[in-house]
PDB file of C-alpha atoms in Angstrom:
ATOM      1  CA  TRP B 735       0.047  -0.018   0.008  1.00  0.00           C
ATOM      2  CA  LEU B 736       2.728   2.474   0.953  1.00  0.00           C
ATOM      3  CA  ALA B 737       4.699   1.601  -2.327  1.00  0.00           C
ATOM      4  CA  ARG B 738       1.528   2.233  -4.403  1.00  0.00           C
ATOM      5  CA  ASN B 739       0.468   5.461  -2.743  1.00  0.00           C
ATOM      6  CA  HIS B 740       3.851   7.241  -2.538  1.00  0.00           C
ATOM      7  CA  HIS B 741       4.556   6.622   1.179  1.00  0.00           C
ATOM      8  CA  ASP B 742       1.249   8.376   2.308  1.00  0.00           C
ATOM      9  CA  TYR B 743       1.456   7.636   5.987  1.00  0.00           C
ATOM     10  CA  ALA B 744      -1.361  10.116   6.609  1.00  0.00           C
ATOM     11  CA  GLY B 745      -3.575   8.025   4.227  1.00  0.00           C
ATOM     12  CA  LEU B 746      -2.372   4.735   5.803  1.00  0.00           C
ATOM     13  CA  PHE B 747      -3.516   5.989   9.313  1.00  0.00           C
ATOM     14  CA  HIS B 748      -7.166   5.835   7.890  1.00  0.00           C
ATOM     15  CA  GLN B 749      -7.004   2.243   6.474  1.00  0.00           C
ATOM     16  CA  ASN B 750      -8.172  -0.724   8.164  1.00  0.00           C
ATOM     17  CA  SER B 751      -5.588  -2.711  10.203  1.00  0.00           C
ATOM     18  CA  SER B 752      -4.234  -5.994   8.902  1.00  0.00           C
ATOM     19  CA  ILE B 753      -6.424  -7.955  11.171  1.00  0.00           C
ATOM     20  CA  ASN B 754      -9.439  -6.456   9.377  1.00  0.00           C
ATOM     21  CA  GLY B 755      -7.968  -7.068   5.935  1.00  0.00           C
ATOM     22  CA  GLY B 756      -6.288  -3.722   5.581  1.00  0.00           C
ATOM     23  CA  PRO B 757      -2.785  -2.660   4.738  1.00  0.00           C
ATOM     24  CA  LYS B 758      -2.057  -0.911   8.095  1.00  0.00           C
ATOM     25  CA  PHE B 759       0.632  -3.410   9.537  1.00  0.00           C
ATOM     26  CA  PHE B 760       3.129  -2.187  12.034  1.00  0.00           C
ATOM     27  CA  PHE B 761       1.899   1.438  11.700  1.00  0.00           C
ATOM     28  CA  PHE B 762       4.677   3.105  13.924  1.00  0.00           C
ATOM     29  CA  SER B 763       7.403   1.080  12.423  1.00  0.00           C
ATOM     30  CA  ILE B 764       9.997   2.012   9.881  1.00  0.00           C
ATOM     31  CA  TYR B 765      10.001  -1.512   8.456  1.00  0.00           C
ATOM     32  CA  PRO B 766       7.033  -1.381   6.000  1.00  0.00           C
ATOM     33  CA  GLY B 767       8.335   1.921   4.748  1.00  0.00           C
ATOM     34  CA  PHE B 768      11.797   0.413   4.153  1.00  0.00           C
ATOM     35  CA  TYR B 769      10.110  -2.390   2.123  1.00  0.00           C
ATOM     36  CA  ALA B 770       7.913   0.012   0.268  1.00  0.00           C
ATOM     37  CA  LEU B 771      10.996   2.038  -0.673  1.00  0.00           C
ATOM     38  CA  LEU B 772      12.591  -1.187  -1.967  1.00  0.00           C
ATOM     39  CA  MET B 773       9.511  -2.039  -3.950  1.00  0.00           C
ATOM     40  CA  ARG B 774       9.575   1.390  -5.658  1.00  0.00           C
ATOM     41  CA  LEU B 775      13.445   1.313  -6.348  1.00  0.00           C
ATOM     42  CA  ILE B 776      13.984  -2.260  -7.354  1.00  0.00           C
ATOM     43  CA  HIS B 777      12.259  -3.769 -10.430  1.00  0.00           C
ATOM     44  CA  PRO B 778      11.223  -6.417 -11.515  1.00  0.00           C
ATOM     45  CA  VAL B 779       9.554  -8.066  -8.560  1.00  0.00           C
ATOM     46  CA  GLN B 780      12.050 -11.095  -8.852  1.00  0.00           C
ATOM     47  CA  ALA B 781      14.985  -8.654  -8.145  1.00  0.00           C
ATOM     48  CA  PHE B 782      13.130  -7.102  -5.185  1.00  0.00           C
ATOM     49  CA  LEU B 783      12.547 -10.584  -3.737  1.00  0.00           C
ATOM     50  CA  VAL B 784      16.384 -11.495  -4.200  1.00  0.00           C
ATOM     51  CA  VAL B 785      17.458  -8.216  -2.620  1.00  0.00           C
ATOM     52  CA  SER B 786      14.965  -8.611   0.173  1.00  0.00           C
ATOM     53  CA  HIS B 787      16.230 -12.264   1.052  1.00  0.00           C
ATOM     54  CA  LEU B 788      19.878 -11.184   0.784  1.00  0.00           C
ATOM     55  CA  THR B 789      19.195  -8.463   3.178  1.00  0.00           C
ATOM     56  CA  VAL B 790      17.568 -10.654   5.775  1.00  0.00           C
ATOM     57  CA  PHE B 791      20.282 -13.389   5.369  1.00  0.00           C
ATOM     58  CA  ALA B 792      23.022 -10.631   5.901  1.00  0.00           C
ATOM     59  CA  PHE B 793      21.192  -9.458   9.124  1.00  0.00           C
ATOM     60  CA  SER B 794      20.831 -13.154  10.152  1.00  0.00           C
ATOM     61  CA  ALA B 795      24.511 -13.875   9.536  1.00  0.00           C
ATOM     62  CA  THR B 796      25.630 -10.918  11.417  1.00  0.00           C
ATOM     63  CA  ILE B 797      23.448 -11.876  14.341  1.00  0.00           C
ATOM     64  CA  VAL B 798      25.234 -15.170  14.623  1.00  0.00           C
ATOM     65  CA  ALA B 799      28.623 -13.425  14.143  1.00  0.00           C
ATOM     66  CA  LEU B 800      27.836 -10.945  17.044  1.00  0.00           C
ATOM     67  CA  PHE B 801      26.376 -13.736  19.244  1.00  0.00           C
ATOM     68  CA  ARG B 802      29.628 -15.794  18.842  1.00  0.00           C
ATOM     69  CA  LYS B 803      31.793 -12.680  19.706  1.00  0.00           C
ATOM     70  CA  MET B 804      29.711 -12.140  22.793  1.00  0.00           C
ATOM     71  CA  ILE B 805      29.982 -15.642  23.870  1.00  0.00           C
ATOM     72  CA  LEU B 806      33.642 -15.554  23.140  1.00  0.00           C
ATOM     73  CA  LYS B 807      34.087 -12.925  25.902  1.00  0.00           C
ATOM     74  CA  ILE B 808      32.974 -15.617  28.536  1.00  0.00           C
ATOM     75  CA  PHE B 809      33.934 -19.042  26.951  1.00  0.00           C
ATOM     76  CA  ASN B 810      36.673 -20.362  24.724  1.00  0.00           C
ATOM     77  CA  SER B 811      36.472 -20.446  20.954  1.00  0.00           C
ATOM     78  CA  SER B 812      34.972 -24.109  20.769  1.00  0.00           C
ATOM     79  CA  ALA B 813      32.134 -23.211  23.027  1.00  0.00           C
ATOM     80  CA  ALA B 814      31.435 -19.952  21.177  1.00  0.00           C
ATOM     81  CA  THR B 815      31.437 -21.717  17.931  1.00  0.00           C
ATOM     82  CA  LEU B 816      29.135 -24.360  19.194  1.00  0.00           C
ATOM     83  CA  SER B 817      26.828 -21.928  20.684  1.00  0.00           C
ATOM     84  CA  ALA B 818      26.661 -20.047  17.212  1.00  0.00           C
ATOM     85  CA  LEU B 819      25.848 -23.339  15.607  1.00  0.00           C
ATOM     86  CA  LEU B 820      23.318 -24.108  18.088  1.00  0.00           C
ATOM     87  CA  LEU B 821      21.609 -20.764  17.296  1.00  0.00           C
ATOM     88  CA  LEU B 822      21.773 -21.476  13.446  1.00  0.00           C
ATOM     89  CA  SER B 823      20.258 -25.088  14.132  1.00  0.00           C
ATOM     90  CA  LEU B 824      17.008 -23.684  15.860  1.00  0.00           C
ATOM     91  CA  PRO B 825      14.048 -24.175  13.706  1.00  0.00           C
ATOM     92  CA  LEU B 826      12.480 -21.037  14.906  1.00  0.00           C
ATOM     93  CA  TYR B 827      15.625 -18.975  13.999  1.00  0.00           C
ATOM     94  CA  GLN B 828      15.759 -20.571  10.660  1.00  0.00           C
ATOM     95  CA  SER B 829      12.059 -19.884   9.919  1.00  0.00           C
ATOM     96  CA  GLN B 830      12.543 -16.168  10.988  1.00  0.00           C
ATOM     97  CA  THR B 831      15.326 -15.887   8.599  1.00  0.00           C
ATOM     98  CA  GLU B 832      13.247 -17.076   5.637  1.00  0.00           C
ATOM     99  CA  ILE B 833      10.193 -14.858   5.963  1.00  0.00           C
ATOM    100  CA  PHE B 834       9.767 -11.026   5.613  1.00  0.00           C
ATOM    101  CA  ASN B 835       8.776  -9.754   9.171  1.00  0.00           C
ATOM    102  CA  PRO B 836      10.483  -7.410  11.483  1.00  0.00           C
ATOM    103  CA  GLU B 837      11.919 -10.004  13.917  1.00  0.00           C
ATOM    104  CA  ILE B 838      15.353 -10.566  12.215  1.00  0.00           C
ATOM    105  CA  PRO B 839      16.076  -6.828  11.596  1.00  0.00           C
ATOM    106  CA  CYS B 840      14.777  -6.028  15.166  1.00  0.00           C
ATOM    107  CA  LEU B 841      16.960  -8.799  16.628  1.00  0.00           C
ATOM    108  CA  PHE B 842      19.962  -7.561  14.516  1.00  0.00           C
ATOM    109  CA  PHE B 843      19.806  -4.081  16.042  1.00  0.00           C
ATOM    110  CA  GLY B 844      19.285  -5.686  19.602  1.00  0.00           C
ATOM    111  CA  MET B 845      22.251  -7.652  19.281  1.00  0.00           C
ATOM    112  CA  PHE B 846      24.167  -4.701  17.753  1.00  0.00           C
ATOM    113  CA  CYS B 847      23.026  -2.717  21.046  1.00  0.00           C
ATOM    114  CA  ALA B 848      24.027  -5.578  23.349  1.00  0.00           C
ATOM    115  CA  TYR B 849      27.532  -5.920  21.754  1.00  0.00           C
ATOM    116  CA  TYR B 850      28.289  -2.309  21.958  1.00  0.00           C
ATOM    117  CA  LEU B 851      27.091  -2.166  25.474  1.00  0.00           C
ATOM    118  CA  ILE B 852      29.436  -5.036  26.453  1.00  0.00           C
ATOM    119  CA  GLU B 853      32.229  -3.050  24.573  1.00  0.00           C
ATOM    120  CA  LYS B 854      31.166  -0.129  26.694  1.00  0.00           C
ATOM    121  CA  LYS B 855      30.467   2.092  23.502  1.00  0.00           C
ATOM    122  CA  ILE B 856      27.327   3.671  24.657  1.00  0.00           C
ATOM    123  CA  ILE B 857      26.396   6.044  21.788  1.00  0.00           C
ATOM    124  CA  ARG B 858      26.656   3.129  19.287  1.00  0.00           C
ATOM    125  CA  ALA B 859      24.605   0.947  21.576  1.00  0.00           C
ATOM    126  CA  ALA B 860      22.068   3.838  21.905  1.00  0.00           C
ATOM    127  CA  ILE B 861      21.782   4.167  18.156  1.00  0.00           C
ATOM    128  CA  GLY B 862      21.193   0.382  17.766  1.00  0.00           C
ATOM    129  CA  LYS B 863      18.434   0.517  20.410  1.00  0.00           C
ATOM    130  CA  VAL B 864      16.681   3.505  18.737  1.00  0.00           C
ATOM    131  CA  ILE B 865      16.583   1.738  15.455  1.00  0.00           C
ATOM    132  CA  ASN B 866      15.517  -1.371  17.197  1.00  0.00           C
ATOM    133  CA  VAL B 867      12.549   0.350  18.833  1.00  0.00           C
ATOM    134  CA  LYS B 868      11.687   2.040  15.424  1.00  0.00           C
ATOM    135  CA  ILE B 869      11.521  -1.279  13.718  1.00  0.00           C
ATOM    136  CA  ASP B 870       9.421  -2.989  16.333  1.00  0.00           C
ATOM    137  CA  ALA B 871       8.148  -1.085  19.551  1.00  0.00           C
ATOM    138  CA  SER B 872       8.365  -4.340  21.382  1.00  0.00           C
ATOM    139  CA  GLY B 873      12.062  -3.742  21.210  1.00  0.00           C
ATOM    140  CA  ILE B 874      11.616  -1.345  24.228  1.00  0.00           C
ATOM    141  CA  PHE B 875      11.517  -4.560  26.405  1.00  0.00           C
ATOM    142  CA  PRO B 876      14.767  -6.494  26.186  1.00  0.00           C
ATOM    143  CA  LYS B 877      14.235  -9.951  24.921  1.00  0.00           C
ATOM    144  CA  ILE B 878      17.687 -11.234  26.167  1.00  0.00           C
ATOM    145  CA  LYS B 879      18.639 -10.183  29.673  1.00  0.00           C
ATOM    146  CA  LEU B 880      22.457  -9.545  29.894  1.00  0.00           C
ATOM    147  CA  LYS B 881      24.054  -9.192  33.384  1.00  0.00           C
ATOM    148  CA  ASN B 882      27.662  -8.982  34.514  1.00  0.00           C
ATOM    149  CA  ILE B 883      29.271  -9.841  31.187  1.00  0.00           C
ATOM    150  CA  HIS B 884      32.785  -8.855  31.916  1.00  0.00           C
ATOM    151  CA  LYS B 885      36.201 -10.174  30.854  1.00  0.00           C
TER     152      LYS B 885
END
């Protein structure tokens, strides 16, 4: 709807919600706007789908790499690698990587935030958290509780 109507968020506000069959989906999120922009810029549809999947796969691969780096601060390299492989083997993680929803980008920026908090780079962590919340407002509530991770 946003791609066809030139990113008219005011018009989108007056549409039915997705539960009622309308296009209003994650209204306060930047995620639908990002995909609407991609739809307007990338033609044909097949190219859009390839770029969309590659974007989600890149986010997913970076999540696993950041997860491994965070685990490496506590455990040895073998344990960190096994932990990353465990994450990759979870069916829920694999299914979320395959579909277009805000969970993987939201998790990407949440992991970005957590990693930079551990590194004590507060500004970068704050930027990641702001983007995380703009993708999905449930990002306000941490999904992973990190305590006392020090080397």
